[in-house]
Structure formats: C-alpha cells, structure tokens
Amino acid sequence: MNAAGLEELEREVTSCRRCPRLVAWREEVARVKRAAFATEEYWGRPLPGFGDPDAKVLLVGLAPAAHGGNRTGRIFTGDRSGDWLFASLYRCGFANQPTSVARDDGLRLQRAWVAAAVRCAPPVNRPLPSERDNCLPYLVRELGLLSSVRVIVALGSFAWDAALRTLAGLDLAIPRPRPKFGHGASAQVDRFTLLGCFHPSQQNTFTGKLTESMLDDVLGLAGRLAD
C-alpha cells in the first residue's frame, strides 16, 4: 500500500480534463440536475477509486452514473447499481453497512477497493474508445499502488476488457487465446485472479440476468481466493 501515491493519484484524477466530450457532459448534468436531486450540489468531476488501501480485492465498474457517482462523488454511491453492489459487499464481509447514499454516510470497505474503468459519467453510458484509453493509465497506476490486491472482479464485459488492458499495462503476459468475459469466468494473470460478474445494472437485475445470489457467489469467491 502506498498512501501518498494514492492521494496524489486522487488529486490527478479529480482534476482531469483529458476528454472534452466527457467534461462537457458531466458538467452539464451537474448544472441541469435531475428533479429529484434539484436541491443537491452535484460533484460533477471525475471519480477516484475508494476503499481499503490494503485491499486484496479490486472491483472494477464501467463508469459513474450521471445522477449517481457524478452527483455524490463516489463510484456506485447513490444509484440502483450501487444498491445491489454494496448490499452484496456487506453480506460478503467487505463493507460495514449495506447501503451507500453519500460520501459522508459512514461506509467503510474492508479488504476491497472499488474503481471505474472510465472516471467520468459518459453520455448514454457509452465511453468512446479514445476516452477509455485516456483513463487506462489511472487504473494501471492504481493497481500498481494497491500492492496487496490479488483478485480483480470485473463488473461487466467493458470492465473485463479494461482489467486485461490494465494488467498488460503492468507488463504482465495476458494468456492466449485472450480470456473471454462471462459471469463466473476466471483467468489467471501472473499473481492476479480475474473474475467476471454481470454488471449490477437495472437492465440485468430487473430481468433476473443477475440475482443477489449470483453476485454474492462471485464476491464470496473473490474473498476466499484473496485469503
């Protein structure tokens, strides 16, 4: 764990303006707001990762939600996907409470760190390849600083691809053929075990593509492998 390095990375991430389209979108959303949150002050900036600096498990999502993380300033906090994720982290012993609604709500993670492949909320949840590539160095540095991490949980295929790119960015050999994403898929890359999990999006949870037990199974396995 490198606390000073993580703090410096956070400062760089939260001040990033590399992607003009994302900067314009996140700031517009923060100005216009959603009616339900009209009285709140939106974060409107890129999001750093957060959690236990001595984490053994890294969870990677796609990007902040426009009215979730882009509003609250913490990835997955304040949106429906986060409702599912933090409840599962709590059940699996990674979090001290099952909900997360604001940066100062008392949530603490143990043995886990949560980050996003893209740090700004993208229009219609679809970052461009150039935006993905602009963000990749942040995740590479983050994983390098989280020296205790041994398991990476990719929430969705976009995060799976980002995780493999991140590991390659650490000069680690990616297996050939390249591991394919799937719920419950796993791949060993040097000292890291990569696990795939369907993203806890409303599309997946409302349709039953992802259930609570399916999410718990992956996070429970991540904990056992890390220990």
PDB file of C-alpha atoms in Angstrom:
ATOM      1  CA  MET A   1       0.000   0.000   0.000  1.00  0.00           C
ATOM      2  CA  ASN A   2       1.255   3.454  -0.936  1.00  0.00           C
ATOM      3  CA  ALA A   3      -0.963   6.029   0.811  1.00  0.00           C
ATOM      4  CA  ALA A   4       0.926   9.051  -0.533  1.00  0.00           C
ATOM      5  CA  GLY A   5       0.779   7.649  -4.063  1.00  0.00           C
ATOM      6  CA  LEU A   6      -2.967   7.011  -3.809  1.00  0.00           C
ATOM      7  CA  GLU A   7      -3.560  10.554  -2.547  1.00  0.00           C
ATOM      8  CA  GLU A   8      -1.558  12.009  -5.426  1.00  0.00           C
ATOM      9  CA  LEU A   9      -3.450   9.829  -7.907  1.00  0.00           C
ATOM     10  CA  GLU A  10      -6.758  11.027  -6.441  1.00  0.00           C
ATOM     11  CA  ARG A  11      -5.724  14.652  -6.924  1.00  0.00           C
ATOM     12  CA  GLU A  12      -4.797  13.975 -10.546  1.00  0.00           C
ATOM     13  CA  VAL A  13      -7.987  12.052 -11.299  1.00  0.00           C
ATOM     14  CA  THR A  14     -10.359  14.598  -9.800  1.00  0.00           C
ATOM     15  CA  SER A  15      -8.781  17.452 -11.768  1.00  0.00           C
ATOM     16  CA  CYS A  16      -8.576  15.589 -15.109  1.00  0.00           C
ATOM     17  CA  ARG A  17      -9.929  17.283 -18.245  1.00  0.00           C
ATOM     18  CA  ARG A  18      -8.451  14.995 -20.912  1.00  0.00           C
ATOM     19  CA  CYS A  19     -11.736  14.206 -22.671  1.00  0.00           C
ATOM     20  CA  PRO A  20     -13.660  17.287 -23.855  1.00  0.00           C
ATOM     21  CA  ARG A  21     -16.887  15.366 -24.555  1.00  0.00           C
ATOM     22  CA  LEU A  22     -16.941  13.862 -21.063  1.00  0.00           C
ATOM     23  CA  VAL A  23     -16.028  17.138 -19.388  1.00  0.00           C
ATOM     24  CA  ALA A  24     -18.902  18.905 -21.162  1.00  0.00           C
ATOM     25  CA  TRP A  25     -21.395  16.141 -20.345  1.00  0.00           C
ATOM     26  CA  ARG A  26     -20.540  15.691 -16.658  1.00  0.00           C
ATOM     27  CA  GLU A  27     -20.638  19.455 -16.065  1.00  0.00           C
ATOM     28  CA  GLU A  28     -23.912  19.887 -17.949  1.00  0.00           C
ATOM     29  CA  VAL A  29     -25.540  17.138 -15.889  1.00  0.00           C
ATOM     30  CA  ALA A  30     -24.255  18.791 -12.714  1.00  0.00           C
ATOM     31  CA  ARG A  31     -25.818  22.101 -13.767  1.00  0.00           C
ATOM     32  CA  VAL A  32     -29.157  20.859 -15.078  1.00  0.00           C
ATOM     33  CA  LYS A  33     -29.610  18.114 -12.434  1.00  0.00           C
ATOM     34  CA  ARG A  34     -32.457  15.651 -12.102  1.00  0.00           C
ATOM     35  CA  ALA A  35     -35.621  16.985 -10.495  1.00  0.00           C
ATOM     36  CA  ALA A  36     -35.334  14.555  -7.579  1.00  0.00           C
ATOM     37  CA  PHE A  37     -31.922  15.997  -6.714  1.00  0.00           C
ATOM     38  CA  ALA A  38     -32.562  19.631  -7.636  1.00  0.00           C
ATOM     39  CA  THR A  39     -31.503  20.936  -4.211  1.00  0.00           C
ATOM     40  CA  GLU A  40     -28.256  18.946  -4.111  1.00  0.00           C
ATOM     41  CA  GLU A  41     -24.830  20.145  -5.165  1.00  0.00           C
ATOM     42  CA  TYR A  42     -23.502  17.716  -7.768  1.00  0.00           C
ATOM     43  CA  TRP A  43     -19.883  16.560  -7.713  1.00  0.00           C
ATOM     44  CA  GLY A  44     -19.555  16.976 -11.495  1.00  0.00           C
ATOM     45  CA  ARG A  45     -15.904  15.840 -11.684  1.00  0.00           C
ATOM     46  CA  PRO A  46     -14.030  12.603 -12.361  1.00  0.00           C
ATOM     47  CA  LEU A  47     -14.207   9.984  -9.621  1.00  0.00           C
ATOM     48  CA  PRO A  48     -11.224   8.446  -7.823  1.00  0.00           C
ATOM     49  CA  GLY A  49     -11.322   4.890  -6.567  1.00  0.00           C
ATOM     50  CA  PHE A  50     -12.013   4.323  -2.868  1.00  0.00           C
ATOM     51  CA  GLY A  51     -11.862   1.668  -0.198  1.00  0.00           C
ATOM     52  CA  ASP A  52      -9.244  -0.105   1.894  1.00  0.00           C
ATOM     53  CA  PRO A  53      -5.691   0.847   0.808  1.00  0.00           C
ATOM     54  CA  ASP A  54      -4.626  -2.659   1.906  1.00  0.00           C
ATOM     55  CA  ALA A  55      -7.360  -4.249  -0.207  1.00  0.00           C
ATOM     56  CA  LYS A  56      -6.902  -7.751  -1.516  1.00  0.00           C
ATOM     57  CA  VAL A  57      -9.840  -7.454  -3.933  1.00  0.00           C
ATOM     58  CA  LEU A  58     -10.258  -4.762  -6.591  1.00  0.00           C
ATOM     59  CA  LEU A  59     -13.713  -4.279  -8.109  1.00  0.00           C
ATOM     60  CA  VAL A  60     -13.854  -2.505 -11.457  1.00  0.00           C
ATOM     61  CA  GLY A  61     -17.018  -0.973 -12.884  1.00  0.00           C
ATOM     62  CA  LEU A  62     -17.671   0.764 -16.190  1.00  0.00           C
ATOM     63  CA  ALA A  63     -18.104   4.458 -15.306  1.00  0.00           C
ATOM     64  CA  PRO A  64     -20.002   6.713 -12.872  1.00  0.00           C
ATOM     65  CA  ALA A  65     -23.732   7.112 -13.332  1.00  0.00           C
ATOM     66  CA  ALA A  66     -24.776  10.617 -14.394  1.00  0.00           C
ATOM     67  CA  HIS A  67     -27.026  11.090 -11.354  1.00  0.00           C
ATOM     68  CA  GLY A  68     -25.226   8.567  -9.131  1.00  0.00           C
ATOM     69  CA  GLY A  69     -21.477   8.925  -8.746  1.00  0.00           C
ATOM     70  CA  ASN A  70     -21.416  12.110 -10.805  1.00  0.00           C
ATOM     71  CA  ARG A  71     -23.767  13.542  -8.182  1.00  0.00           C
ATOM     72  CA  THR A  72     -22.327  12.034  -4.998  1.00  0.00           C
ATOM     73  CA  GLY A  73     -18.625  11.981  -5.839  1.00  0.00           C
ATOM     74  CA  ARG A  74     -18.161   8.260  -5.103  1.00  0.00           C
ATOM     75  CA  ILE A  75     -18.410   5.438  -7.596  1.00  0.00           C
ATOM     76  CA  PHE A  76     -21.652   3.415  -7.307  1.00  0.00           C
ATOM     77  CA  THR A  77     -22.854   5.596  -4.410  1.00  0.00           C
ATOM     78  CA  GLY A  78     -26.401   6.865  -4.784  1.00  0.00           C
ATOM     79  CA  ASP A  79     -27.620   4.718  -7.692  1.00  0.00           C
ATOM     80  CA  ARG A  80     -29.513   1.459  -8.163  1.00  0.00           C
ATOM     81  CA  SER A  81     -26.439  -0.486  -9.251  1.00  0.00           C
ATOM     82  CA  GLY A  82     -24.731   0.576  -6.048  1.00  0.00           C
ATOM     83  CA  ASP A  83     -27.729  -0.554  -4.003  1.00  0.00           C
ATOM     84  CA  TRP A  84     -27.082  -4.068  -5.261  1.00  0.00           C
ATOM     85  CA  LEU A  85     -23.293  -3.914  -5.085  1.00  0.00           C
ATOM     86  CA  PHE A  86     -22.932  -2.527  -1.560  1.00  0.00           C
ATOM     87  CA  ALA A  87     -25.587  -4.851  -0.183  1.00  0.00           C
ATOM     88  CA  SER A  88     -23.607  -7.784  -1.565  1.00  0.00           C
ATOM     89  CA  LEU A  89     -20.299  -6.386  -0.285  1.00  0.00           C
ATOM     90  CA  TYR A  90     -21.909  -6.154   3.146  1.00  0.00           C
ATOM     91  CA  ARG A  91     -23.253  -9.711   3.021  1.00  0.00           C
ATOM     92  CA  CYS A  92     -19.831 -10.975   1.934  1.00  0.00           C
ATOM     93  CA  GLY A  93     -17.950  -9.169   4.689  1.00  0.00           C
ATOM     94  CA  PHE A  94     -16.338  -6.403   2.636  1.00  0.00           C
ATOM     95  CA  ALA A  95     -18.442  -3.453   3.900  1.00  0.00           C
ATOM     96  CA  ASN A  96     -19.614  -2.226   7.301  1.00  0.00           C
ATOM     97  CA  GLN A  97     -23.108  -1.338   6.038  1.00  0.00           C
ATOM     98  CA  PRO A  98     -25.367  -2.474   3.179  1.00  0.00           C
ATOM     99  CA  THR A  99     -26.162   0.929   1.675  1.00  0.00           C
ATOM    100  CA  SER A 100     -24.265   3.919   0.311  1.00  0.00           C
ATOM    101  CA  VAL A 101     -26.065   7.173  -0.416  1.00  0.00           C
ATOM    102  CA  ALA A 102     -23.418   9.893   0.098  1.00  0.00           C
ATOM    103  CA  ARG A 103     -19.662  10.306   0.539  1.00  0.00           C
ATOM    104  CA  ASP A 104     -20.087  11.010   4.256  1.00  0.00           C
ATOM    105  CA  ASP A 105     -22.597   8.264   5.077  1.00  0.00           C
ATOM    106  CA  GLY A 106     -20.145   6.209   7.148  1.00  0.00           C
ATOM    107  CA  LEU A 107     -19.497   3.469   4.604  1.00  0.00           C
ATOM    108  CA  ARG A 108     -16.172   1.715   5.071  1.00  0.00           C
ATOM    109  CA  LEU A 109     -14.770  -1.113   2.983  1.00  0.00           C
ATOM    110  CA  GLN A 110     -12.526  -3.847   4.361  1.00  0.00           C
ATOM    111  CA  ARG A 111     -10.183  -5.809   2.073  1.00  0.00           C
ATOM    112  CA  ALA A 112     -11.806  -4.218  -1.002  1.00  0.00           C
ATOM    113  CA  TRP A 113     -11.238  -1.245  -3.302  1.00  0.00           C
ATOM    114  CA  VAL A 114     -13.751  -0.031  -5.901  1.00  0.00           C
ATOM    115  CA  ALA A 115     -12.803   1.828  -9.079  1.00  0.00           C
ATOM    116  CA  ALA A 116     -14.118   2.517 -12.566  1.00  0.00           C
ATOM    117  CA  ALA A 117     -12.584   1.891 -15.964  1.00  0.00           C
ATOM    118  CA  VAL A 118     -13.700   5.397 -17.033  1.00  0.00           C
ATOM    119  CA  ARG A 119     -13.759   8.070 -14.337  1.00  0.00           C
ATOM    120  CA  CYS A 120     -16.340  10.467 -15.811  1.00  0.00           C
ATOM    121  CA  ALA A 121     -20.018   9.832 -16.484  1.00  0.00           C
ATOM    122  CA  PRO A 122     -20.389   9.252 -20.263  1.00  0.00           C
ATOM    123  CA  PRO A 123     -23.482  10.074 -22.340  1.00  0.00           C
ATOM    124  CA  VAL A 124     -25.814   7.035 -22.526  1.00  0.00           C
ATOM    125  CA  ASN A 125     -23.221   5.089 -20.515  1.00  0.00           C
ATOM    126  CA  ARG A 126     -21.026   4.596 -23.597  1.00  0.00           C
ATOM    127  CA  PRO A 127     -17.464   5.898 -23.448  1.00  0.00           C
ATOM    128  CA  LEU A 128     -15.590   6.261 -26.728  1.00  0.00           C
ATOM    129  CA  PRO A 129     -12.502   4.079 -27.283  1.00  0.00           C
ATOM    130  CA  SER A 130     -10.341   7.200 -27.010  1.00  0.00           C
ATOM    131  CA  GLU A 131     -11.927   8.062 -23.655  1.00  0.00           C
ATOM    132  CA  ARG A 132     -11.360   4.526 -22.410  1.00  0.00           C
ATOM    133  CA  ASP A 133      -7.717   4.764 -23.453  1.00  0.00           C
ATOM    134  CA  ASN A 134      -7.271   8.175 -21.813  1.00  0.00           C
ATOM    135  CA  CYS A 135      -8.438   6.725 -18.484  1.00  0.00           C
ATOM    136  CA  LEU A 136      -6.491   3.477 -18.626  1.00  0.00           C
ATOM    137  CA  PRO A 137      -3.237   4.859 -17.124  1.00  0.00           C
ATOM    138  CA  TYR A 138      -5.119   5.811 -13.956  1.00  0.00           C
ATOM    139  CA  LEU A 139      -6.244   2.232 -13.357  1.00  0.00           C
ATOM    140  CA  VAL A 140      -2.767   0.910 -14.172  1.00  0.00           C
ATOM    141  CA  ARG A 141      -1.227   3.213 -11.578  1.00  0.00           C
ATOM    142  CA  GLU A 142      -3.973   2.462  -9.065  1.00  0.00           C
ATOM    143  CA  LEU A 143      -3.451  -1.277  -9.268  1.00  0.00           C
ATOM    144  CA  GLY A 144       0.307  -0.793  -9.005  1.00  0.00           C
ATOM    145  CA  LEU A 145      -0.188   1.218  -5.808  1.00  0.00           C
ATOM    146  CA  LEU A 146      -2.618  -1.329  -4.311  1.00  0.00           C
ATOM    147  CA  SER A 147       0.158  -3.804  -3.658  1.00  0.00           C
ATOM    148  CA  SER A 148      -1.963  -6.284  -1.669  1.00  0.00           C
ATOM    149  CA  VAL A 149      -4.554  -6.867  -4.413  1.00  0.00           C
ATOM    150  CA  ARG A 150      -4.637 -10.423  -5.709  1.00  0.00           C
ATOM    151  CA  VAL A 151      -8.188 -10.699  -7.085  1.00  0.00           C
ATOM    152  CA  ILE A 152      -9.861  -8.392  -9.606  1.00  0.00           C
ATOM    153  CA  VAL A 153     -13.645  -8.548 -10.071  1.00  0.00           C
ATOM    154  CA  ALA A 154     -14.758  -7.120 -13.415  1.00  0.00           C
ATOM    155  CA  LEU A 155     -18.363  -5.922 -13.334  1.00  0.00           C
ATOM    156  CA  GLY A 156     -19.350  -6.403 -16.954  1.00  0.00           C
ATOM    157  CA  SER A 157     -17.538  -7.015 -20.225  1.00  0.00           C
ATOM    158  CA  PHE A 158     -16.263  -3.434 -20.530  1.00  0.00           C
ATOM    159  CA  ALA A 159     -14.576  -3.731 -17.130  1.00  0.00           C
ATOM    160  CA  TRP A 160     -13.214  -7.182 -18.038  1.00  0.00           C
ATOM    161  CA  ASP A 161     -11.527  -5.717 -21.107  1.00  0.00           C
ATOM    162  CA  ALA A 162     -10.227  -2.782 -19.041  1.00  0.00           C
ATOM    163  CA  ALA A 163      -8.821  -5.148 -16.423  1.00  0.00           C
ATOM    164  CA  LEU A 164      -6.932  -7.143 -19.050  1.00  0.00           C
ATOM    165  CA  ARG A 165      -5.601  -3.915 -20.580  1.00  0.00           C
ATOM    166  CA  THR A 166      -4.564  -2.773 -17.108  1.00  0.00           C
ATOM    167  CA  LEU A 167      -2.679  -5.984 -16.412  1.00  0.00           C
ATOM    168  CA  ALA A 168      -0.963  -5.689 -19.773  1.00  0.00           C
ATOM    169  CA  GLY A 169      -0.079  -2.115 -18.782  1.00  0.00           C
ATOM    170  CA  LEU A 170       1.805  -3.578 -15.818  1.00  0.00           C
ATOM    171  CA  ASP A 171       3.854  -5.588 -18.351  1.00  0.00           C
ATOM    172  CA  LEU A 172       2.182  -8.859 -17.406  1.00  0.00           C
ATOM    173  CA  ALA A 173       1.635 -11.536 -20.038  1.00  0.00           C
ATOM    174  CA  ILE A 174      -2.026 -11.970 -20.954  1.00  0.00           C
ATOM    175  CA  PRO A 175      -2.992 -15.593 -21.712  1.00  0.00           C
ATOM    176  CA  ARG A 176      -3.564 -16.620 -25.319  1.00  0.00           C
ATOM    177  CA  PRO A 177      -6.218 -17.010 -26.514  1.00  0.00           C
ATOM    178  CA  ARG A 178      -7.386 -13.886 -24.712  1.00  0.00           C
ATOM    179  CA  PRO A 179      -9.758 -14.808 -21.855  1.00  0.00           C
ATOM    180  CA  LYS A 180     -13.411 -14.146 -22.663  1.00  0.00           C
ATOM    181  CA  PHE A 181     -15.846 -12.453 -20.327  1.00  0.00           C
ATOM    182  CA  GLY A 182     -18.743 -14.298 -18.777  1.00  0.00           C
ATOM    183  CA  HIS A 183     -20.462 -14.375 -15.434  1.00  0.00           C
ATOM    184  CA  GLY A 184     -18.284 -16.604 -13.259  1.00  0.00           C
ATOM    185  CA  ALA A 185     -15.453 -16.613 -15.786  1.00  0.00           C
ATOM    186  CA  SER A 186     -11.939 -16.584 -14.366  1.00  0.00           C
ATOM    187  CA  ALA A 187      -8.428 -16.073 -15.670  1.00  0.00           C
ATOM    188  CA  GLN A 188      -5.034 -16.210 -14.029  1.00  0.00           C
ATOM    189  CA  VAL A 189      -2.615 -13.433 -14.989  1.00  0.00           C
ATOM    190  CA  ASP A 190       0.634 -13.699 -13.085  1.00  0.00           C
ATOM    191  CA  ARG A 191      -0.254 -13.194  -9.385  1.00  0.00           C
ATOM    192  CA  PHE A 192      -3.771 -11.910 -10.142  1.00  0.00           C
ATOM    193  CA  THR A 193      -7.013 -13.852 -10.493  1.00  0.00           C
ATOM    194  CA  LEU A 194      -9.545 -12.077 -12.704  1.00  0.00           C
ATOM    195  CA  LEU A 195     -13.217 -12.905 -12.087  1.00  0.00           C
ATOM    196  CA  GLY A 196     -16.135 -11.912 -14.308  1.00  0.00           C
ATOM    197  CA  CYS A 197     -19.501 -10.801 -12.971  1.00  0.00           C
ATOM    198  CA  PHE A 198     -22.533  -9.397 -14.753  1.00  0.00           C
ATOM    199  CA  HIS A 199     -22.820  -5.696 -14.028  1.00  0.00           C
ATOM    200  CA  PRO A 200     -25.492  -4.916 -11.382  1.00  0.00           C
ATOM    201  CA  SER A 201     -27.292  -2.595 -13.808  1.00  0.00           C
ATOM    202  CA  GLN A 202     -31.057  -2.236 -13.652  1.00  0.00           C
ATOM    203  CA  GLN A 203     -31.282  -3.966 -17.016  1.00  0.00           C
ATOM    204  CA  ASN A 204     -29.581  -7.041 -15.561  1.00  0.00           C
ATOM    205  CA  THR A 205     -31.199  -7.034 -12.121  1.00  0.00           C
ATOM    206  CA  PHE A 206     -34.753  -6.264 -13.270  1.00  0.00           C
ATOM    207  CA  THR A 207     -34.678  -9.065 -15.838  1.00  0.00           C
ATOM    208  CA  GLY A 208     -33.139 -11.616 -13.480  1.00  0.00           C
ATOM    209  CA  LYS A 209     -29.984 -11.941 -15.566  1.00  0.00           C
ATOM    210  CA  LEU A 210     -28.160 -11.134 -12.328  1.00  0.00           C
ATOM    211  CA  THR A 211     -29.592 -12.226  -8.986  1.00  0.00           C
ATOM    212  CA  GLU A 212     -28.418 -11.450  -5.467  1.00  0.00           C
ATOM    213  CA  SER A 213     -27.125 -14.979  -5.028  1.00  0.00           C
ATOM    214  CA  MET A 214     -25.175 -14.802  -8.306  1.00  0.00           C
ATOM    215  CA  LEU A 215     -23.498 -11.586  -7.181  1.00  0.00           C
ATOM    216  CA  ASP A 216     -22.803 -12.998  -3.718  1.00  0.00           C
ATOM    217  CA  ASP A 217     -21.274 -16.123  -5.249  1.00  0.00           C
ATOM    218  CA  VAL A 218     -18.701 -14.108  -7.206  1.00  0.00           C
ATOM    219  CA  LEU A 219     -17.822 -11.763  -4.344  1.00  0.00           C
ATOM    220  CA  GLY A 220     -17.692 -14.650  -1.886  1.00  0.00           C
ATOM    221  CA  LEU A 221     -15.300 -16.500  -4.189  1.00  0.00           C
ATOM    222  CA  ALA A 222     -13.191 -13.354  -4.548  1.00  0.00           C
ATOM    223  CA  GLY A 223     -12.865 -13.176  -0.761  1.00  0.00           C
ATOM    224  CA  ARG A 224     -11.875 -16.811  -0.431  1.00  0.00           C
ATOM    225  CA  LEU A 225      -9.290 -16.582  -3.208  1.00  0.00           C
ATOM    226  CA  ALA A 226      -7.830 -13.384  -1.762  1.00  0.00           C
ATOM    227  CA  ASP A 227      -7.423 -15.009   1.654  1.00  0.00           C
TER     228      ASP A 227
END
